């Protein structure tokens, strides 16, 4: 089940649509001050800007469905996160914010806001998915997708696999981001291991691989969609903030370490970076698992 040249062209075209409509055309809506970050919490996006972004995400998904015909259901969902991914590479870092305002109260407020912000970016991604869904309702392709051929009636039904998928995805993503996006680390007597702010490219790679592994595992062993791995992105930052910033940890960082050090790599990831590259990684990981299962069932003998 190899990707044809035409399919690769479709994928590239969908990425181009997302990058053009969101990554470039909508960039003025979110462009922060020098060394600022793309974040609702940091005030770089207004209410009007968020509304325009939502419309463009929906439009990107809708248009990409027909550009990637007849495989729009598989490919067009990449459009919105691709555009956000470009923003994720152009933004400043959390360390930039903290270094500009190292006060303890500011850090507490910042990380508290970052706990809910992934929901906003997931909503933007969901609107891109909605555009794909609406386009599919108008003109559905008469093709059988590989994952449909691999439906296994022995897989457990109901809500339990979904709950396990979200929980497993959250934990796998948290651990793998720390492995694949880790910067230089030092030892602190109170906190333990602390890590410096990774570059945006490091974070992009780490988040992409982490969610790819999570989605692969969820598909392979639970038979669940990448939707649940993507949804787990809403829980990763809150989980790490709660577990990492135990009593006295934030105060210790303020008193003894520069603003570019964190108790966990995930804490250095902006919500937009987590959602954009996490979504792309989850979709890729899911289809790699499908491809592997397809090979096992039909081509390995």
Coordinates of C-alpha atoms in Angstrom, one line a residue:
X1 CA 0.0 0.0 0.0
X2 CA 2.5 2.6 -1.2
X3 CA 1.6 6.3 -1.7
X4 CA 1.5 7.1 -5.4
X5 CA 3.0 10.2 -6.8
X6 CA -0.4 11.6 -7.4
X7 CA -1.4 11.0 -3.8
X8 CA 1.8 12.7 -2.6
X9 CA 0.9 15.7 -4.8
X10 CA -2.5 15.8 -3.2
X11 CA -1.0 15.9 0.2
X12 CA 1.4 18.7 -0.8
X13 CA -1.5 20.6 -2.3
X14 CA -3.5 20.4 0.9
X15 CA -0.5 21.6 2.9
X16 CA -0.1 24.5 0.5
X17 CA -3.8 25.5 0.9
X18 CA -3.5 25.5 4.7
X19 CA -0.2 27.4 4.7
X20 CA -1.5 30.0 2.2
X21 CA -4.9 30.7 3.8
X22 CA -3.9 30.4 7.5
X23 CA -0.1 30.4 7.7
X24 CA 0.5 33.4 5.4
X25 CA -2.8 35.2 4.7
X26 CA -4.0 35.2 8.3
X27 CA -0.6 35.8 9.9
X28 CA -1.2 39.5 10.4
X29 CA -4.2 38.5 12.7
X30 CA -1.8 36.8 15.1
X31 CA 1.6 38.3 14.5
X32 CA 3.0 39.2 18.0
X33 CA 5.5 41.9 19.0
X34 CA 9.2 40.9 18.6
X35 CA 9.9 38.0 20.9
X36 CA 6.2 37.7 21.6
X37 CA 4.2 34.5 21.1
X38 CA 1.1 33.4 19.2
X39 CA -1.3 32.9 22.0
X40 CA -4.8 33.8 23.1
X41 CA -3.5 34.0 26.7
X42 CA -0.8 36.5 25.6
X43 CA -3.3 38.6 23.8
X44 CA -1.8 38.3 20.3
X45 CA -5.2 37.4 18.8
X46 CA -8.3 39.5 19.1
X47 CA -11.9 38.3 19.1
X48 CA -12.3 39.4 15.5
X49 CA -9.1 37.8 14.5
X50 CA -10.2 34.5 16.1
X51 CA -13.5 34.7 14.1
X52 CA -11.6 35.3 10.8
X53 CA -9.2 32.4 11.7
X54 CA -12.2 30.1 12.3
X55 CA -13.7 31.0 8.9
X56 CA -10.4 30.4 7.1
X57 CA -9.9 27.1 8.9
X58 CA -13.3 25.9 7.7
X59 CA -12.7 27.2 4.2
X60 CA -9.3 25.4 4.1
X61 CA -10.8 22.1 5.0
X62 CA -13.7 22.6 2.5
X63 CA -11.5 23.5 -0.4
X64 CA -8.9 20.9 0.3
X65 CA -11.5 18.1 0.2
X66 CA -12.0 18.8 -3.5
X67 CA -8.3 19.5 -4.2
X68 CA -7.4 16.1 -2.8
X69 CA -10.3 14.2 -4.4
X70 CA -11.2 11.4 -4.2
X71 CA -9.2 11.0 -0.9
X72 CA -10.4 14.2 0.7
X73 CA -11.6 12.4 3.9
X74 CA -8.1 11.2 4.5
X75 CA -6.0 14.1 3.4
X76 CA -8.0 17.4 3.6
X77 CA -8.0 17.3 7.4
X78 CA -4.3 18.3 7.3
X79 CA -5.0 21.7 5.9
X80 CA -5.9 23.7 9.1
X81 CA -3.2 22.2 11.3
X82 CA -0.6 22.8 8.5
X83 CA -1.4 26.5 8.5
X84 CA -1.2 26.7 12.3
X85 CA 2.1 24.7 12.2
X86 CA 3.7 27.6 10.2
X87 CA 2.6 30.0 13.0
X88 CA 4.1 27.6 15.5
X89 CA 7.5 27.9 13.8
X90 CA 7.4 31.7 13.5
X91 CA 6.3 32.4 17.1
X92 CA 8.5 33.3 20.0
X93 CA 8.9 30.9 22.9
X94 CA 7.5 30.7 26.4
X95 CA 11.0 31.5 27.7
X96 CA 10.8 34.9 25.8
X97 CA 7.6 35.7 27.8
X98 CA 9.1 34.7 31.1
X99 CA 12.3 36.6 30.5
X100 CA 10.4 39.7 29.8
X101 CA 8.3 39.3 33.0
X102 CA 10.0 36.9 35.5
X103 CA 7.6 37.7 38.3
X104 CA 6.1 34.7 40.2
X105 CA 2.5 36.0 39.8
X106 CA 2.9 36.3 36.0
X107 CA 4.2 32.8 35.7
X108 CA 1.3 31.4 37.7
X109 CA -1.2 33.3 35.6
X110 CA 0.5 32.3 32.3
X111 CA 0.6 28.6 33.0
X112 CA -3.0 28.6 34.4
X113 CA -4.1 30.2 31.1
X114 CA -2.1 27.7 29.0
X115 CA -4.0 24.9 30.6
X116 CA -7.2 25.8 28.8
X117 CA -5.8 27.4 25.6
X118 CA -5.4 24.1 23.7
X119 CA -9.2 23.9 23.6
X120 CA -9.2 27.0 21.4
X121 CA -6.7 25.7 18.9
X122 CA -8.5 22.3 18.9
X123 CA -11.7 24.2 18.0
X124 CA -9.9 25.8 15.0
X125 CA -8.7 22.4 13.9
X126 CA -12.2 21.0 14.4
X127 CA -13.6 23.7 12.1
X128 CA -11.2 22.5 9.4
X129 CA -12.5 19.0 9.9
X130 CA -16.1 20.4 9.7
X131 CA -15.3 22.0 6.4
X132 CA -14.1 18.5 5.1
X133 CA -17.3 16.9 6.5
X134 CA -19.6 19.5 4.8
X135 CA -17.8 19.1 1.5
X136 CA -18.1 15.3 1.8
X137 CA -21.9 15.7 2.4
X138 CA -22.2 17.6 -0.9
X139 CA -20.2 15.1 -3.0
X140 CA -19.0 11.9 -1.4
X141 CA -16.3 9.9 -3.1
X142 CA -17.2 6.3 -3.9
X143 CA -14.0 4.7 -2.7
X144 CA -13.2 2.3 0.1
X145 CA -10.5 3.5 2.4
X146 CA -7.9 1.2 3.7
X147 CA -9.0 1.5 7.3
X148 CA -12.5 0.4 6.3
X149 CA -11.1 -2.8 4.8
X150 CA -9.4 -3.6 8.1
X151 CA -12.5 -3.3 10.4
X152 CA -12.2 -5.9 13.0
X153 CA -15.5 -7.1 14.7
X154 CA -13.4 -8.5 17.6
X155 CA -12.4 -5.0 18.7
X156 CA -14.2 -4.0 21.9
X157 CA -17.0 -1.5 21.4
X158 CA -18.4 1.2 23.6
X159 CA -16.8 4.1 25.5
X160 CA -14.1 2.1 27.3
X161 CA -11.6 1.9 24.3
X162 CA -12.2 5.7 23.8
X163 CA -11.4 6.5 27.4
X164 CA -8.3 4.3 27.2
X165 CA -7.3 5.9 23.9
X166 CA -7.4 9.4 25.4
X167 CA -5.6 8.4 28.6
X168 CA -2.9 6.4 26.7
X169 CA -2.4 9.1 24.2
X170 CA -1.9 11.8 26.9
X171 CA 0.7 9.7 28.7
X172 CA 2.5 8.5 25.6
X173 CA 2.7 12.1 24.3
X174 CA 3.9 13.5 27.5
X175 CA 6.7 11.0 27.9
X176 CA 7.8 11.1 24.2
X177 CA 7.9 14.9 24.0
X178 CA 10.3 14.8 26.9
X179 CA 12.4 12.3 25.0
X180 CA 12.4 13.7 21.5
X181 CA 12.3 17.5 22.3
X182 CA 14.7 17.6 25.2
X183 CA 17.3 20.4 25.4
X184 CA 20.2 20.6 27.8
X185 CA 19.3 19.5 31.4
X186 CA 20.7 20.2 34.8
X187 CA 20.1 18.8 38.3
X188 CA 18.3 20.8 41.0
X189 CA 18.3 19.5 44.6
X190 CA 14.6 20.3 45.1
X191 CA 13.1 19.9 41.6
X192 CA 15.3 17.2 40.2
X193 CA 16.0 17.4 36.5
X194 CA 15.3 20.7 34.8
X195 CA 15.5 21.4 31.1
X196 CA 16.2 24.5 29.0
X197 CA 13.8 25.9 26.5
X198 CA 14.0 23.9 23.2
X199 CA 13.9 25.6 19.9
X200 CA 10.7 25.7 17.9
X201 CA 12.1 23.2 15.5
X202 CA 12.9 20.8 18.3
X203 CA 9.4 21.2 19.8
X204 CA 7.8 20.7 16.4
X205 CA 9.7 17.4 15.8
X206 CA 9.1 16.2 19.4
X207 CA 5.4 16.9 19.4
X208 CA 5.0 15.4 15.9
X209 CA 6.8 12.2 16.7
X210 CA 5.1 11.9 20.2
X211 CA 1.6 12.1 18.9
X212 CA 2.5 9.9 15.9
X213 CA 3.6 7.2 18.3
X214 CA 0.5 7.7 20.4
X215 CA -1.9 7.4 17.5
X216 CA 0.0 4.4 16.1
X217 CA -0.4 2.6 19.4
X218 CA -4.0 3.5 19.8
X219 CA -4.9 2.3 16.4
X220 CA -2.8 -0.9 16.6
X221 CA -4.0 -2.1 20.0
X222 CA -7.3 -0.4 20.5
X223 CA -8.5 0.1 16.9
X224 CA -9.5 3.7 17.7
X225 CA -9.4 6.8 15.5
X226 CA -6.8 9.5 15.6
X227 CA -9.6 11.8 16.7
X228 CA -9.1 10.6 20.3
X229 CA -5.3 11.1 20.2
X230 CA -5.9 14.6 18.9
X231 CA -8.4 15.2 21.6
X232 CA -5.9 14.1 24.2
X233 CA -4.0 17.3 23.3
X234 CA -6.4 19.2 25.5
X235 CA -5.2 17.3 28.6
X236 CA -1.4 17.1 28.1
X237 CA -0.5 20.6 29.3
X238 CA -2.9 20.7 32.3
X239 CA -1.6 17.2 33.4
X240 CA 2.0 18.3 33.2
X241 CA 1.4 21.7 34.8
X242 CA -0.4 20.0 37.8
X243 CA 2.2 17.3 38.2
X244 CA 5.3 19.4 37.6
X245 CA 4.5 22.6 39.5
X246 CA 4.1 21.0 42.9
X247 CA 4.3 23.2 46.0
X248 CA 7.5 25.2 46.0
X249 CA 8.7 24.3 42.4
X250 CA 7.7 27.5 40.7
X251 CA 9.1 29.6 43.6
X252 CA 12.4 27.6 43.3
X253 CA 12.6 28.4 39.6
X254 CA 12.0 32.1 40.1
X255 CA 14.7 32.3 42.9
X256 CA 17.5 30.2 41.5
X257 CA 17.1 29.6 37.7
X258 CA 16.8 31.8 34.6
X259 CA 13.5 32.1 32.9
X260 CA 14.4 29.6 30.1
X261 CA 14.4 26.6 32.4
X262 CA 11.5 24.3 33.1
X263 CA 10.8 21.2 35.3
X264 CA 9.4 19.4 32.2
X265 CA 9.9 19.9 28.5
X266 CA 6.1 19.9 27.9
X267 CA 5.8 23.0 30.0
X268 CA 8.0 24.8 27.4
X269 CA 5.5 23.8 24.6
X270 CA 3.1 26.5 23.5
X271 CA -0.5 25.3 23.1
X272 CA -0.6 26.1 19.4
X273 CA 2.6 24.0 18.9
X274 CA 1.1 21.1 20.8
X275 CA -2.2 21.1 18.8
X276 CA -0.9 21.9 15.3
X277 CA 2.0 19.4 15.2
X278 CA 0.2 17.0 17.5
X279 CA -2.7 16.8 15.0
X280 CA -0.4 16.3 12.0
X281 CA 1.6 13.6 13.9
X282 CA -1.6 11.8 15.1
X283 CA -3.0 11.6 11.5
X284 CA 0.3 10.4 10.1
X285 CA 0.7 7.9 13.0
X286 CA -2.8 6.5 12.5
X287 CA -2.3 5.9 8.8
X288 CA 1.1 4.3 9.4
X289 CA -0.6 1.9 11.7
X290 CA -3.3 1.2 9.1
X291 CA -0.6 0.6 6.5
X292 CA 1.2 -1.8 8.8
X293 CA -2.0 -3.7 9.5
X294 CA -2.8 -3.8 5.8
X295 CA 0.7 -5.2 5.1
X296 CA 0.3 -7.8 7.9
X297 CA -3.1 -9.0 6.6
X298 CA -2.7 -8.9 2.8
X299 CA 1.0 -8.5 1.8
X300 CA 3.2 -10.2 4.3
X301 CA 2.8 -13.8 3.0

